[in-house]
XYZ file of C-alpha atoms in Angstrom:
351
model
C -28.091 -132.933 13.919
C -31.220 -134.920 14.631
C -30.811 -136.875 11.393
C -27.232 -137.866 12.232
C -28.385 -139.144 15.626
C -31.098 -141.239 13.949
C -28.522 -142.557 11.477
C -26.164 -143.566 14.283
C -28.988 -145.412 16.030
C -29.875 -147.248 12.818
C -26.255 -148.300 12.293
C -25.946 -149.440 15.896
C -28.906 -151.785 15.440
C -27.519 -153.383 12.244
C -25.033 -156.237 12.575
C -22.860 -155.389 9.566
C -20.155 -157.958 8.676
C -16.454 -156.986 8.776
C -14.982 -154.520 7.992
C -18.063 -152.688 9.280
C -19.240 -149.180 8.536
C -17.465 -146.563 6.402
C -15.134 -144.952 8.981
C -14.868 -141.396 7.603
C -17.247 -138.508 8.277
C -19.491 -138.130 5.240
C -20.867 -134.865 6.635
C -17.432 -133.229 6.978
C -17.540 -131.567 3.550
C -21.146 -130.440 4.063
C -20.055 -128.269 7.000
C -17.954 -126.187 4.571
C -20.878 -125.338 2.286
C -21.956 -122.369 4.413
C -18.571 -120.763 3.697
C -18.479 -121.835 0.044
C -21.882 -121.056 -1.432
C -22.883 -117.510 -2.347
C -26.007 -115.679 -3.510
C -29.053 -117.690 -4.599
C -26.873 -120.810 -4.815
C -26.954 -121.029 -1.032
C -30.397 -122.587 -1.460
C -30.877 -125.978 -3.170
C -34.209 -125.384 -4.914
C -32.890 -123.122 -7.737
C -30.208 -125.700 -8.552
C -32.311 -128.838 -8.299
C -35.636 -127.809 -9.751
C -37.684 -130.997 -9.903
C -34.723 -133.184 -10.899
C -33.091 -135.758 -8.614
C -29.709 -135.682 -6.854
C -26.895 -138.022 -7.944
C -24.579 -139.075 -5.079
C -21.397 -140.434 -6.709
C -19.187 -142.540 -4.454
C -21.899 -142.708 -1.818
C -20.040 -144.757 0.826
C -22.736 -145.897 3.246
C -25.230 -143.453 1.742
C -25.298 -141.022 4.678
C -25.692 -137.948 2.451
C -28.181 -139.700 0.174
C -30.507 -140.561 3.037
C -29.994 -137.099 4.556
C -31.126 -135.385 1.345
C -34.036 -137.796 1.017
C -35.198 -136.712 4.487
C -35.849 -133.237 2.980
C -38.005 -134.726 0.228
C -35.441 -134.883 -2.582
C -35.206 -137.854 -4.938
C -31.742 -139.399 -4.821
C -29.762 -141.941 -6.834
C -26.683 -143.250 -4.982
C -23.878 -144.977 -6.863
C -20.612 -146.663 -5.884
C -18.518 -149.634 -6.964
C -18.396 -152.664 -4.636
C -14.691 -153.575 -5.079
C -13.537 -150.190 -3.740
C -16.466 -149.373 -1.449
C -15.364 -149.899 2.167
C -17.874 -152.689 2.863
C -18.711 -153.604 -0.761
C -21.935 -151.562 -0.492
C -23.373 -153.753 2.268
C -23.742 -150.642 4.427
C -25.792 -148.521 2.024
C -28.082 -151.440 1.176
C -28.620 -152.300 4.850
C -29.482 -148.685 5.688
C -31.924 -148.466 2.786
C -33.855 -151.372 4.312
C -33.589 -150.122 7.897
C -34.767 -146.605 6.998
C -37.487 -147.853 4.616
C -35.876 -145.574 2.061
C -36.758 -144.928 -1.579
C -33.183 -143.946 -2.508
C -32.194 -145.689 -5.730
C -28.892 -147.587 -5.331
C -26.727 -148.606 -8.297
C -23.406 -150.501 -8.356
C -21.358 -148.921 -11.161
C -17.645 -148.861 -12.000
C -16.972 -145.391 -13.420
C -13.731 -146.600 -15.013
C -15.239 -149.458 -17.033
C -17.461 -148.212 -19.851
C -20.063 -146.870 -17.455
C -23.430 -145.305 -18.172
C -24.726 -142.790 -15.661
C -27.978 -144.400 -14.439
C -30.123 -141.261 -14.551
C -30.294 -139.062 -17.610
C -30.879 -135.789 -15.760
C -30.097 -134.545 -12.267
C -30.212 -131.119 -10.746
C -27.124 -131.692 -8.595
C -24.320 -134.273 -8.540
C -22.282 -134.832 -5.377
C -18.682 -135.698 -6.277
C -16.860 -135.688 -2.949
C -13.436 -137.321 -2.692
C -13.782 -139.278 -5.943
C -11.581 -137.577 -8.553
C -8.241 -139.026 -7.401
C -9.740 -142.551 -7.365
C -10.524 -142.413 -11.092
C -8.254 -143.724 -13.840
C -10.010 -141.502 -16.400
C -11.175 -138.350 -14.593
C -11.498 -136.391 -17.863
C -13.990 -138.854 -19.361
C -16.089 -139.112 -16.212
C -16.367 -135.339 -15.717
C -17.186 -134.787 -19.398
C -19.937 -137.421 -19.304
C -21.319 -136.060 -16.031
C -21.592 -132.560 -17.531
C -24.220 -133.794 -19.981
C -26.341 -135.255 -17.159
C -26.054 -132.782 -14.257
C -27.059 -129.129 -14.056
C -24.745 -128.472 -11.079
C -21.984 -130.408 -9.328
C -20.510 -130.075 -5.845
C -16.968 -131.410 -6.059
C -14.200 -131.827 -3.508
C -10.753 -133.263 -4.129
C -7.129 -133.124 -3.003
C -4.705 -130.820 -4.823
C -0.970 -130.209 -4.589
C 1.114 -127.019 -4.800
C 4.354 -128.949 -5.273
C 5.889 -131.732 -7.347
C 7.365 -134.694 -5.439
C 10.789 -132.914 -5.517
C 9.145 -129.858 -3.873
C 9.236 -127.729 -7.040
C 6.320 -125.281 -6.995
C 3.680 -126.158 -9.611
C 0.536 -124.394 -8.419
C 0.665 -121.962 -11.342
C 0.968 -124.786 -13.892
C -1.953 -126.813 -15.337
C -0.448 -130.171 -14.354
C -1.385 -133.472 -12.736
C 0.750 -136.262 -11.283
C 0.139 -139.951 -11.843
C 0.766 -141.943 -8.663
C 2.963 -145.028 -8.639
C 1.894 -148.509 -7.607
C 1.530 -147.479 -3.956
C -0.856 -144.674 -4.880
C -0.951 -141.542 -2.760
C -0.425 -141.702 0.985
C -0.162 -145.485 0.639
C -3.612 -145.872 -0.961
C -3.278 -147.859 -4.176
C -6.748 -146.802 -5.337
C -5.485 -143.203 -5.767
C -4.248 -142.448 -9.281
C -4.093 -138.699 -9.960
C -3.519 -135.488 -8.067
C -3.845 -132.094 -9.781
C -2.400 -128.706 -9.101
C -5.028 -126.046 -8.483
C -4.428 -124.633 -11.972
C -4.552 -128.153 -13.404
C -7.918 -128.825 -11.763
C -9.386 -125.577 -13.094
C -8.171 -126.455 -16.600
C -9.625 -129.963 -16.357
C -13.014 -128.620 -15.293
C -13.079 -126.024 -18.062
C -12.112 -128.574 -20.747
C -14.787 -131.038 -19.611
C -17.647 -128.526 -19.832
C -17.910 -126.999 -16.355
C -18.092 -123.379 -15.222
C -16.893 -122.526 -11.703
C -19.556 -120.800 -9.590
C -17.918 -120.942 -6.127
C -14.393 -122.125 -5.172
C -12.605 -122.597 -1.862
C -9.254 -124.119 -0.881
C -8.713 -125.468 2.635
C -5.859 -127.266 4.384
C -6.217 -130.913 5.333
C -4.321 -130.826 8.619
C -4.196 -134.585 9.182
C -3.045 -135.558 5.689
C 0.531 -135.414 4.389
C 1.526 -135.683 0.718
C 4.977 -136.453 -0.719
C 6.055 -137.279 2.884
C 6.588 -133.621 3.857
C 3.873 -131.216 2.658
C 0.389 -130.907 4.073
C -2.424 -131.880 1.756
C -4.833 -129.230 0.483
C -8.381 -129.720 -0.724
C -10.625 -127.814 -3.097
C -14.387 -127.716 -2.659
C -16.312 -126.041 -5.442
C -19.737 -125.598 -6.996
C -19.791 -126.100 -10.746
C -22.431 -125.373 -13.393
C -22.527 -127.469 -16.548
C -22.277 -125.799 -19.938
C -23.481 -129.034 -21.604
C -26.654 -129.761 -19.642
C -29.771 -129.902 -21.816
C -32.671 -128.271 -20.001
C -35.241 -129.545 -22.523
C -38.461 -130.645 -20.756
C -38.416 -134.381 -20.206
C -41.978 -135.463 -20.977
C -45.181 -134.414 -22.678
C -48.574 -136.017 -22.157
C -50.038 -137.267 -25.459
C -53.283 -139.298 -25.499
C -55.587 -140.803 -22.886
C -55.190 -138.271 -20.055
C -58.001 -136.427 -18.297
C -57.682 -132.961 -16.761
C -55.589 -132.341 -13.666
C -57.706 -132.519 -10.503
C -57.051 -130.804 -7.146
C -53.690 -129.682 -8.562
C -52.281 -133.110 -7.677
C -53.449 -136.021 -9.860
C -55.254 -136.949 -13.050
C -57.275 -139.906 -14.324
C -56.132 -141.887 -17.346
C -58.201 -143.811 -19.863
C -57.553 -147.519 -20.387
C -54.958 -146.589 -23.010
C -52.726 -143.570 -22.487
C -49.320 -142.379 -23.693
C -46.585 -139.828 -23.201
C -43.649 -138.579 -25.254
C -40.229 -138.819 -23.601
C -37.585 -136.310 -24.662
C -34.200 -137.460 -26.002
C -31.821 -139.216 -23.666
C -34.174 -140.359 -20.937
C -33.939 -144.022 -20.000
C -36.154 -144.556 -16.961
C -39.757 -143.437 -16.493
C -41.591 -144.145 -13.250
C -45.317 -143.513 -12.760
C -46.632 -143.004 -9.233
C -50.167 -144.366 -9.549
C -53.216 -145.156 -7.457
C -55.621 -147.994 -8.266
C -59.134 -146.883 -7.219
C -61.228 -148.907 -4.781
C -64.005 -149.571 -7.321
C -61.749 -151.072 -10.014
C -61.814 -154.872 -9.774
C -58.409 -156.451 -9.031
C -56.036 -157.674 -10.242
C -55.082 -155.000 -12.749
C -52.360 -155.394 -15.393
C -50.538 -152.348 -16.792
C -48.460 -152.941 -19.938
C -45.889 -150.486 -21.305
C -44.860 -150.522 -24.983
C -42.414 -148.692 -27.234
C -42.853 -149.133 -31.009
C -45.318 -152.000 -30.315
C -42.707 -153.903 -28.250
C -43.569 -154.683 -24.622
C -40.896 -153.199 -22.338
C -42.604 -153.751 -18.961
C -45.630 -155.423 -17.419
C -46.868 -154.372 -13.978
C -49.304 -156.387 -11.881
C -51.342 -154.215 -9.493
C -52.997 -156.811 -7.257
C -55.235 -154.590 -5.122
C -56.425 -150.990 -4.710
C -53.686 -148.696 -3.434
C -50.531 -146.830 -4.377
C -47.799 -148.210 -6.655
C -44.660 -147.135 -8.508
C -44.478 -148.507 -12.059
C -40.967 -147.992 -13.466
C -39.652 -148.974 -16.885
C -36.419 -148.460 -18.778
C -36.983 -147.167 -22.272
C -34.640 -147.575 -25.257
C -32.611 -144.613 -26.496
C -33.899 -142.518 -29.351
C -34.395 -138.931 -30.518
C -37.895 -139.008 -28.999
C -39.719 -142.023 -27.620
C -43.498 -142.514 -27.551
C -44.279 -144.575 -24.442
C -47.708 -146.242 -24.655
C -49.557 -147.773 -21.696
C -52.515 -150.130 -21.696
C -54.587 -151.354 -18.745
C -56.263 -154.745 -18.712
C -59.589 -153.080 -17.928
C -61.013 -149.747 -16.800
C -64.129 -148.174 -15.352
C -66.663 -147.465 -18.125
C -68.600 -144.194 -18.388
C -71.621 -144.134 -16.080
C -74.380 -141.793 -14.886
C -72.042 -140.032 -12.440
C -69.012 -139.709 -14.716
C -69.136 -139.816 -18.500
C -65.412 -140.594 -18.845
C -63.616 -143.890 -19.178
C -61.366 -144.080 -16.103
C -58.357 -146.294 -15.595
C -55.909 -145.297 -12.846
C -54.913 -142.104 -11.057
C -51.416 -140.826 -11.871
C -49.939 -138.722 -9.066
C -46.451 -138.117 -10.435
C -44.106 -138.976 -13.313
C -40.404 -139.281 -12.490
C -37.761 -139.179 -15.203
C -34.255 -140.503 -14.699
């Protein structure tokens, strides 16, 4: 693919310290999607809507940057201690590609909070057996993601070669992990994996089992892998925001003016709100934009010159949060336009 070639060139030009780049093919699972996905789910738009993608265990971020190249918003997460190069690779590529992918360092086994409150699709490739608490992570993810693409190893046999595929079981690895990898903790039977997914709030949409020819488990049997598309039964599809005061009508189907003071209501559970704004040429710089919740300042943005900006703020939890903005000054009504005009808002991103 053209994107993969561009990615290889970018990596070649970056002097990454040892141990270097993530050595496994991040696109290997993607090649199976044509065989896995059926019906309207073969196309990403019905699954994603306007929500972002969450790439869990992103490695060097290859899939995150690939999806961004199609115009999707992406949040990539991993944990430095177990990431191959402690996340130096994904951060270096973000700079080299001038990317807007959001990168978060999060340990899913240590009281984590998923950094975005809503996503249309979560990528969960090769992560399940690295988790100490896979039940808790999958249950939490179901409340944040509409769909999930998951791949993981499974076993048909116990270590003594007793058949267990029909049983809802999982095996806890010893100190050497699985296949000598101490970061591997659990491996499920196929029935065990289906039970886990059902108990944690997921419905199976598409399911495929394939052999992993180069991987051996329990010293004798070939590894098998499941790749599946899941739909959450816990995802809340409530609209995320509602404009309240200080907004003018939508213009050209793409942007709207604000007044000097404007506000919006954020639905339950959202933590991050980012405004994509434009400061007009005829508004004297510098411009200060202040964000408040319940009269408390939560963010202050300095907009030093006319142009485009992203103004992001994390809001506190609550059943519904009124987010109020105030500009230091605005354009007053004049003979050409009888409205008070502050800035142009092009987009509002939630999560």
